[in-house]
Short mmCIF file of C-alpha atoms (C1' of nucleotides) in Angstrom, two decimals:
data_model
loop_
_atom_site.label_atom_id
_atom_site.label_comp_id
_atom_site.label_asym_id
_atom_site.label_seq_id
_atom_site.Cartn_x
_atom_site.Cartn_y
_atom_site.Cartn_z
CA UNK A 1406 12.12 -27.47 24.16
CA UNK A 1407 13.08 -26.28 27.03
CA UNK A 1408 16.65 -27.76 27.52
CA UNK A 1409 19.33 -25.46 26.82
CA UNK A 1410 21.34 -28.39 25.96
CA UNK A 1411 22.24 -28.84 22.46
CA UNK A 1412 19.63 -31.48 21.48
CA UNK A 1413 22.16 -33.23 19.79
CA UNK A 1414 25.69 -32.82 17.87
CA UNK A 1415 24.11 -31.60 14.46
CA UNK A 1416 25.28 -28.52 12.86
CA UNK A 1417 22.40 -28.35 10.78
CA UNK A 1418 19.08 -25.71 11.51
CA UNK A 1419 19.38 -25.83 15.35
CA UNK A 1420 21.66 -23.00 16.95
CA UNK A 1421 25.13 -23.43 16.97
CA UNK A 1422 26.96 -21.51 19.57
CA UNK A 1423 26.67 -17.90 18.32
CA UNK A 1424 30.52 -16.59 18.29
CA UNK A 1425 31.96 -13.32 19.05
CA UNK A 1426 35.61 -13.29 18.05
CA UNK A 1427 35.87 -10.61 16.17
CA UNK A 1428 34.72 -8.78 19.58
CA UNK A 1429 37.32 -10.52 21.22
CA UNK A 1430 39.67 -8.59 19.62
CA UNK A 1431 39.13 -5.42 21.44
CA UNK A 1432 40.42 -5.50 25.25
CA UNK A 1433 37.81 -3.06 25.37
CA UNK A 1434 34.85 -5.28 24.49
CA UNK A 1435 36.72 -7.89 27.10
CA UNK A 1436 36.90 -5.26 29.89
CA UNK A 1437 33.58 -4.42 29.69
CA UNK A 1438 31.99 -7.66 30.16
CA UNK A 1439 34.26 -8.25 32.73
CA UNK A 1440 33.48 -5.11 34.34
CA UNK A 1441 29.52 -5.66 34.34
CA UNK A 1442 29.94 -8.89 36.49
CA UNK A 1443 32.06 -6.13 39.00
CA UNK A 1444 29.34 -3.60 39.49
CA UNK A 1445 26.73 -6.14 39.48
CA UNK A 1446 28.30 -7.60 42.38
CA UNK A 1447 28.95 -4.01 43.77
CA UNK A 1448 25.45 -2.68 43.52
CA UNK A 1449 24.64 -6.23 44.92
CA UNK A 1450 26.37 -5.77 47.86
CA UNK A 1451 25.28 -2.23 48.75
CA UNK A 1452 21.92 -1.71 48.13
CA UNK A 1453 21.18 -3.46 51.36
CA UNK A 1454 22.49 -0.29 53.18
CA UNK A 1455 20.32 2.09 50.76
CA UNK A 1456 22.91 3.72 48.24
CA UNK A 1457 23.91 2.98 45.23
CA UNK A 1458 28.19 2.81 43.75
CA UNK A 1459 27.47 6.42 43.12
CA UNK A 1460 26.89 7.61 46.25
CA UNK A 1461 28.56 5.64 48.17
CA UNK A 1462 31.68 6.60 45.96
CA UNK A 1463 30.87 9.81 46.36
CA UNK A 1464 30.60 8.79 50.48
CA UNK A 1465 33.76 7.32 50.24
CA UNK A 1466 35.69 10.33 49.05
CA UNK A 1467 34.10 12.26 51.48
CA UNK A 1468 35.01 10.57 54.52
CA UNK A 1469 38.60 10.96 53.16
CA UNK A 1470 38.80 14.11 52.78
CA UNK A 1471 36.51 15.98 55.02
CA UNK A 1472 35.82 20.02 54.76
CA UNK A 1473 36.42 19.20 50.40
CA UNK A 1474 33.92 21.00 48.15
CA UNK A 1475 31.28 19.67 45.67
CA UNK A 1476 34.07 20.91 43.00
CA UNK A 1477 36.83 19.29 44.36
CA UNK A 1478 34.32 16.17 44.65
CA UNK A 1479 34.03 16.31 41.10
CA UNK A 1480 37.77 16.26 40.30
CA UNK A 1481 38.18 13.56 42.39
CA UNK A 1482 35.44 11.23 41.32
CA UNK A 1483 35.72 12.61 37.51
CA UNK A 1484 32.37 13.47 37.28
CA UNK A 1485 30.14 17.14 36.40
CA UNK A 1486 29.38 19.43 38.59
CA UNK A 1487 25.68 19.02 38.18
CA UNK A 1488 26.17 15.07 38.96
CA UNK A 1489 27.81 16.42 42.15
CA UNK A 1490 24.84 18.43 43.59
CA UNK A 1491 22.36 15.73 43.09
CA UNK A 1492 24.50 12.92 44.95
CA UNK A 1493 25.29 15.57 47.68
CA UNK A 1494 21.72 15.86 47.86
CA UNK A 1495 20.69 12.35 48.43
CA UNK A 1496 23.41 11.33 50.78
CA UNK A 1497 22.56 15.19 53.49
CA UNK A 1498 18.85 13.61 52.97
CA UNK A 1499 19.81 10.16 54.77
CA UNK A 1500 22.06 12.09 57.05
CA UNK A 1501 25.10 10.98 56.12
CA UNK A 1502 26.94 14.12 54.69
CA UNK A 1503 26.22 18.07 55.64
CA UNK A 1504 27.41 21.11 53.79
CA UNK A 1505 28.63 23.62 55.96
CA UNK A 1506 29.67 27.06 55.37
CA UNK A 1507 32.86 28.48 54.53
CA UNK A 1508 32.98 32.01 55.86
CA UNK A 1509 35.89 32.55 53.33
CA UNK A 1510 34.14 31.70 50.28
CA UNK A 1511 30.25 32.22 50.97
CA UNK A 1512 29.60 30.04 47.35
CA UNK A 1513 31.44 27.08 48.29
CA UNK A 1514 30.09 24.25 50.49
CA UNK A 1515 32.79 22.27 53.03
CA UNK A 1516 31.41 18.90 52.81
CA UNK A 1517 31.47 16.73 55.47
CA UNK A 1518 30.30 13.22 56.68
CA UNK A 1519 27.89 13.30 59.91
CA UNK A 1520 28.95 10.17 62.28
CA UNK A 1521 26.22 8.41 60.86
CA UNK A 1522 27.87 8.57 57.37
CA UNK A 1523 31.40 7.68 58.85
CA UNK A 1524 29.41 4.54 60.71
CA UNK A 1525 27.81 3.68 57.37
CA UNK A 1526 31.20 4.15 55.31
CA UNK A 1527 32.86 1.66 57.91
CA UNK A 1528 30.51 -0.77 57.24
CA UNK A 1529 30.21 -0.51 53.59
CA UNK A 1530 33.69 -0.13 52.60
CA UNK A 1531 34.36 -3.45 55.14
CA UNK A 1532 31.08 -5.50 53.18
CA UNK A 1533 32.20 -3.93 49.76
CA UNK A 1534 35.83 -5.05 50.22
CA UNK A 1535 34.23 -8.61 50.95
CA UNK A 1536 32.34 -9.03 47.86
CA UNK A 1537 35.00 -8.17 45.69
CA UNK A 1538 37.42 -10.58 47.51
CA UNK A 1539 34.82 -13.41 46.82
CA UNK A 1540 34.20 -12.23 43.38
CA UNK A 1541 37.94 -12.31 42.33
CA UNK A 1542 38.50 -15.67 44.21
CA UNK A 1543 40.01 -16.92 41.43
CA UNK A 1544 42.53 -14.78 40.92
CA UNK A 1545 45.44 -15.05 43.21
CA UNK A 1546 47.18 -11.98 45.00
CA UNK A 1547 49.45 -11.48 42.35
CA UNK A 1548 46.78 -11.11 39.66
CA UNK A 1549 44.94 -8.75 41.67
CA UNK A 1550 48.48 -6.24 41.89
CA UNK A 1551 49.13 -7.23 37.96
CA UNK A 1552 45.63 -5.95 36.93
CA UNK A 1553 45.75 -3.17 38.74
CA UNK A 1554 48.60 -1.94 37.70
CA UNK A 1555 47.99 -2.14 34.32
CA UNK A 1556 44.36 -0.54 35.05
CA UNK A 1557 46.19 2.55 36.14
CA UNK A 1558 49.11 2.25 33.39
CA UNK A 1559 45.76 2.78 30.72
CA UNK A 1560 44.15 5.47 33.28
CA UNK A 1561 47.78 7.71 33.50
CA UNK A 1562 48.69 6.92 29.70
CA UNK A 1563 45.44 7.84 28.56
CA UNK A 1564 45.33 10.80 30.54
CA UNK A 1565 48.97 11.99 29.11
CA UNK A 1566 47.44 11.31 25.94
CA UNK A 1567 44.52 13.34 26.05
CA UNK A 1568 46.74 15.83 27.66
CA UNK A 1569 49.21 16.17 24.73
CA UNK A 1570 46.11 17.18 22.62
CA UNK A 1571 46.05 17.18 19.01
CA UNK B 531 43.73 32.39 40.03
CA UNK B 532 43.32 30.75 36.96
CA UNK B 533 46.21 29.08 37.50
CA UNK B 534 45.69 25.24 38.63
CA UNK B 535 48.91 24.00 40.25
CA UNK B 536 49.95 24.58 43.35
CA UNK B 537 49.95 28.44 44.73
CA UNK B 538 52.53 27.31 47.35
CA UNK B 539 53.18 24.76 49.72
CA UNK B 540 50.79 25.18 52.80
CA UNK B 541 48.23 23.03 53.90
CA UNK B 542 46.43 25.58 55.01
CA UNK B 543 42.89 26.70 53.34
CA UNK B 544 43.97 26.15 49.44
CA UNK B 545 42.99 23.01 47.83
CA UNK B 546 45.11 20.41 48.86
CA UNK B 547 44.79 17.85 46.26
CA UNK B 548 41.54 15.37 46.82
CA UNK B 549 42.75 11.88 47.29
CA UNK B 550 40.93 8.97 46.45
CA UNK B 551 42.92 6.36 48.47
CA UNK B 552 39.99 4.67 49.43
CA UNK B 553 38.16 3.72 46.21
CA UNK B 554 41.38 2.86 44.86
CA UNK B 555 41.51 -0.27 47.17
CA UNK B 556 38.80 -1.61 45.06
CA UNK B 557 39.30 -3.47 41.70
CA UNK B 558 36.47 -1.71 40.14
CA UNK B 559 36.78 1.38 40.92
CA UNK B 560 40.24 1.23 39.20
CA UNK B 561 38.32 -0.82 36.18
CA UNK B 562 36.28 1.86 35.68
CA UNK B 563 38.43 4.61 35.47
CA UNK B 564 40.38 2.46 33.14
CA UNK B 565 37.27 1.77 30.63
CA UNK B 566 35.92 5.25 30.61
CA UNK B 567 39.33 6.32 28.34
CA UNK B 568 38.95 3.38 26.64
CA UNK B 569 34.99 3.38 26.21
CA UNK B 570 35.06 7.29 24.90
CA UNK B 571 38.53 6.65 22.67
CA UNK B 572 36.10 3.42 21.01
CA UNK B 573 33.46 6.03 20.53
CA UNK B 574 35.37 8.53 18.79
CA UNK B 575 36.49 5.96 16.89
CA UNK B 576 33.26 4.87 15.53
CA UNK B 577 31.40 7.97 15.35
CA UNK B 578 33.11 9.24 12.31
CA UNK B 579 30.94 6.03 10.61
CA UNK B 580 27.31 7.26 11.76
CA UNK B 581 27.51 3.94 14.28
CA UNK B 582 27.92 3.79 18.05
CA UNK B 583 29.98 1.20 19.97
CA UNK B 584 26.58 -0.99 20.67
CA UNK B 585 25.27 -0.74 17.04
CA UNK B 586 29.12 -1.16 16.05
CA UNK B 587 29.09 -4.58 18.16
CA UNK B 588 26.06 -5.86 17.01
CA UNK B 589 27.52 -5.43 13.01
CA UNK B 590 30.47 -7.22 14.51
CA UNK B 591 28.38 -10.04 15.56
CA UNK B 592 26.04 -10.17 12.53
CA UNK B 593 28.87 -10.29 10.38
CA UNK B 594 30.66 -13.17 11.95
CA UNK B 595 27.58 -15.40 12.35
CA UNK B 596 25.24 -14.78 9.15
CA UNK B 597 21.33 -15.76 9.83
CA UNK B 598 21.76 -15.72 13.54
CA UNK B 599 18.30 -14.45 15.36
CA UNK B 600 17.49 -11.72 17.32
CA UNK B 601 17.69 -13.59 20.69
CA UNK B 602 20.76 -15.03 19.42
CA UNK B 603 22.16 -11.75 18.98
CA UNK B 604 21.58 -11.41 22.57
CA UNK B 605 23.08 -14.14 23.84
CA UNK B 606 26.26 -12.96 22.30
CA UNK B 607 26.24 -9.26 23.74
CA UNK B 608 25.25 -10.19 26.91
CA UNK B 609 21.54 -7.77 26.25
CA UNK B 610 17.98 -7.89 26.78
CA UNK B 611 15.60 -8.53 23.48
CA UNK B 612 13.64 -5.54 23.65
CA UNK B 613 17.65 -3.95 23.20
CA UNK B 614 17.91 -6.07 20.23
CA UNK B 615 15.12 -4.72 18.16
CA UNK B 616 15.99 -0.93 18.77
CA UNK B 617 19.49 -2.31 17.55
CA UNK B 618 19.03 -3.78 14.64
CA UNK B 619 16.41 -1.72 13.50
CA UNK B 620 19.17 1.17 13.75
CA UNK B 621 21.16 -1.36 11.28
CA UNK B 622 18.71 -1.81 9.09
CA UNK B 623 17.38 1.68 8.73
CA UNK B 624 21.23 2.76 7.54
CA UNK B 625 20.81 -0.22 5.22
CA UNK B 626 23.83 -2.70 7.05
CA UNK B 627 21.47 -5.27 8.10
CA UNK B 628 18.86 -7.29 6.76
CA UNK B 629 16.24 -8.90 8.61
CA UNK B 630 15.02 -12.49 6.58
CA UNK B 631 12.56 -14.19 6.76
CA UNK B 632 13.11 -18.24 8.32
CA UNK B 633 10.22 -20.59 6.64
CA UNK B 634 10.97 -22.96 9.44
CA UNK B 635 10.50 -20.26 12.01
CA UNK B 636 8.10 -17.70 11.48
CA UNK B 637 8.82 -16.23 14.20
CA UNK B 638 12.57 -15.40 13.67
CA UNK B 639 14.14 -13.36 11.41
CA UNK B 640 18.08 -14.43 10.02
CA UNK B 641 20.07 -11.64 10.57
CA UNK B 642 23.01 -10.94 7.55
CA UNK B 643 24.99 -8.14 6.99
CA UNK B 644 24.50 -6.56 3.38
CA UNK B 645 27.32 -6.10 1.52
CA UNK B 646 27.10 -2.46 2.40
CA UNK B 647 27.45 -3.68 6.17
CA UNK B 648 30.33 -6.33 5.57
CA UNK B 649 32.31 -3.13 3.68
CA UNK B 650 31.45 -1.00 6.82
CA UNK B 651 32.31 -3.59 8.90
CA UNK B 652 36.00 -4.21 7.86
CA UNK B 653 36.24 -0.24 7.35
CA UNK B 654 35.51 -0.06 11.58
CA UNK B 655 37.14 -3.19 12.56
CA UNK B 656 40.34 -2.30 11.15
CA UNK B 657 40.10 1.89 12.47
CA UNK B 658 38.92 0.48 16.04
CA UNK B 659 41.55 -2.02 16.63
CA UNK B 660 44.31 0.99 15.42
CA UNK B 661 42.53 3.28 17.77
CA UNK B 662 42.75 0.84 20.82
CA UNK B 663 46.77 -0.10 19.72
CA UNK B 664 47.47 3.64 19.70
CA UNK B 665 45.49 4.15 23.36
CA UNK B 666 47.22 1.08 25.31
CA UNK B 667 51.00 1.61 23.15
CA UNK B 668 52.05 2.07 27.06
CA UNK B 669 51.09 -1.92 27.14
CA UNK B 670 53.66 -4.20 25.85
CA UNK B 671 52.37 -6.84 23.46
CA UNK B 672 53.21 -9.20 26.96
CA UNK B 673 50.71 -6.68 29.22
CA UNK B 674 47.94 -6.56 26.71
CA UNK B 675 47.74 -10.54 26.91
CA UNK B 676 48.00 -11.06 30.48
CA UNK B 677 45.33 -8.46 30.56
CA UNK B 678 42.98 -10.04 28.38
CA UNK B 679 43.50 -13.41 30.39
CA UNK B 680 42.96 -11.89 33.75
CA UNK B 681 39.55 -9.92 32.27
CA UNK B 682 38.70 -13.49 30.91
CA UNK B 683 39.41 -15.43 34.32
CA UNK B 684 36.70 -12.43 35.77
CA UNK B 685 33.82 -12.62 33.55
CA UNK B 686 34.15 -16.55 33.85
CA UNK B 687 34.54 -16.94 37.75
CA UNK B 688 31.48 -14.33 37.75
CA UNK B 689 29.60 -16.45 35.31
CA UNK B 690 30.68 -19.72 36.77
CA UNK B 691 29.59 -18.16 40.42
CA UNK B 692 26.24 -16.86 39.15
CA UNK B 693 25.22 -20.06 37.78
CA UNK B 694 26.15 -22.26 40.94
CA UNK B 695 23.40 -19.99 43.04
CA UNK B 696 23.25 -19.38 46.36
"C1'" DT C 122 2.87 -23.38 27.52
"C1'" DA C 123 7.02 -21.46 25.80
"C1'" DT C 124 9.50 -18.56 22.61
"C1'" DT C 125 10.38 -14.52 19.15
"C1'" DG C 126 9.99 -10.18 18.43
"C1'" DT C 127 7.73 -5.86 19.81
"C1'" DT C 128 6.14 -1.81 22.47
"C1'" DA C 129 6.08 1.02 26.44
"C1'" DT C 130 7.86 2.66 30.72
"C1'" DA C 131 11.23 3.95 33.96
"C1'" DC C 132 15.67 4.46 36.15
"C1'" DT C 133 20.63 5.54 36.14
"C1'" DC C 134 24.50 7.75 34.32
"C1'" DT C 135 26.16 11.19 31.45
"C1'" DA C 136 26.55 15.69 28.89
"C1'" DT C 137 25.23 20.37 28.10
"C1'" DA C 138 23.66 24.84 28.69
"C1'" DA C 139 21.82 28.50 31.24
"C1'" DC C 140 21.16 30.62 35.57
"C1'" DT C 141 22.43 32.79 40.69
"C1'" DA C 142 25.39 34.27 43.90
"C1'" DT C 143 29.47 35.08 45.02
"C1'" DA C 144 34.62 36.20 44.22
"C1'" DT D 703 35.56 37.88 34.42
"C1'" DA D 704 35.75 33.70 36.59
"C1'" DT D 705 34.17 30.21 39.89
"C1'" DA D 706 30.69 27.32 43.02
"C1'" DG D 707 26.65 25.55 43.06
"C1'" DT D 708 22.06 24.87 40.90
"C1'" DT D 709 18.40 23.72 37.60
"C1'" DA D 710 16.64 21.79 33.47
"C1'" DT D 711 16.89 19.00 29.48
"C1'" DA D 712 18.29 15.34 26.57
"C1'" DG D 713 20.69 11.07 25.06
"C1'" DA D 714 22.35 6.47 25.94
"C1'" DG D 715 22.27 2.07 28.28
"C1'" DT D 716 19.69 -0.93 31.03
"C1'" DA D 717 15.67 -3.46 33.21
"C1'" DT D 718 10.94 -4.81 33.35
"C1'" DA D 719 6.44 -5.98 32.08
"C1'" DA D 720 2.94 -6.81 28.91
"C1'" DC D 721 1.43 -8.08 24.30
"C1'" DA D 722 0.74 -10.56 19.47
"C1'" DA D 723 2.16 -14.09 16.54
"C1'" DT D 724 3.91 -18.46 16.30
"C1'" DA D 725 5.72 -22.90 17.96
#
DNA sequence: TATTGTTATACTCTATAACTATA
DNA sequence: TATAGTTATAGAGTATAACAATA
């Protein structure tokens, strides 16, 4: 039987809608569905240049904030410093970032985006910006500002939080 | 210099702080940095009862819809069925979930919680959803349910999108 | 042929520790 | 001693393909 259709209105062997209310409960669970359908359509719409969210996050922040280190990359992007090295790594492999020398601190890289990266950031920050648009059609402008503000109101309050400690 | 803030004004060599102005134009990048807190303050949650927050969700789902299947099970969490097995074999090996045997189907099993799992169960449910009320008490009771709408409108505008094809 | 559950593989992200070279 | 970057390892989540048993 291939028809996904219930085969008719019986409640009897045949599967009822499985439920997930008690999920429901949790924004959590909520945001997290929400949020696959996001970086699905993220990774969607940049593979096509070659990277993936990570580095072109990582791309992003770069461009931004050129002559940063691989540390201050990390603070930024809230990631380890090992993460840092390896995305570094892929994105001076395509050309798009190069870590130059600091004379004043020979252990520290200043990274910066070649023109090619700054070319490529354009462009996906332009087709990124896009997708999301489309994807959050149905939300009107308003929405958008609502849910982001209270995305960062659960960022900064968890962050106070953690910082209070035990 | 141990010391993180500021070691003076200038703009001069010393770490300005990284911005990430960019990134932040994007929904979900803002998502994201919103769900890690509330992804690791779930886990820590859980962890104290031997489950994570996948095996947690699966008990959740089990619970609420005794003698589902397998593939039914992953139709509800949004997972592959290869997932499932590694899942609920977890479940059952800590003696929460039992997989029976369907005359009518001998190739399904009926998922139930034990009674050992429903007790578990309520123990979690009740500890995650204080857990997630003490992380989002910035939220007014008024914020937390236009969230949940907006996350809603999202996963169903994605779902709705994905199924009209290009 | 199609579906249920299973096994195996691989990739990404994450977390951790240990190491080097500098400071 | 502390920091910047590096290397290596492991766990978790995810995605895919192939397979046996059953429908």
């Amino acid at each position: 039987m291939p028809d996904g259709s219930k085969s008719s209105d019986d409640a009897s062997t045949d599967s009822m809608a499985v439920t997930d209310t008690f999920l429901r409960r949790y924004i959590g669970y909520r945001m997290k569905r929400a949020y696959v359908h996001i970086h699905n359509n993220a990774q969607a719409a940049i593979e096509g240049f070659g990277l993936r969210i990570t580095t072109s996050s990582a791309l992003h922040v770069v461009v931004e904030n050129p002559d940063l280190s691989q540390s201050q990359l990390c603070l930024a992007l809230n990631i380890e410093r090992s993460r840092a090295v390896l995305l570094v790594d892929e994105l001076e492999k395509l050309g798009l970032v190069k870590r130059n020398k600091v004379p004043q601190d020979r252990r520290s890289y200043a990274l910066r985006a070649t023109p090619a990266g700054e070319a490529l950031f354009e462009k996906i920050a332009a087709h990124l910006a896009r997708h999301e648009d489309a994807l959050l059609a149905a939300l009107s402008s308003d929405e958008k500002t609502q849910l982001a503000v209270l995305l960062d109101k659960i960022e900064r309050s968890a962050v106070s939080a953690r910082n209070a400690g035990a």
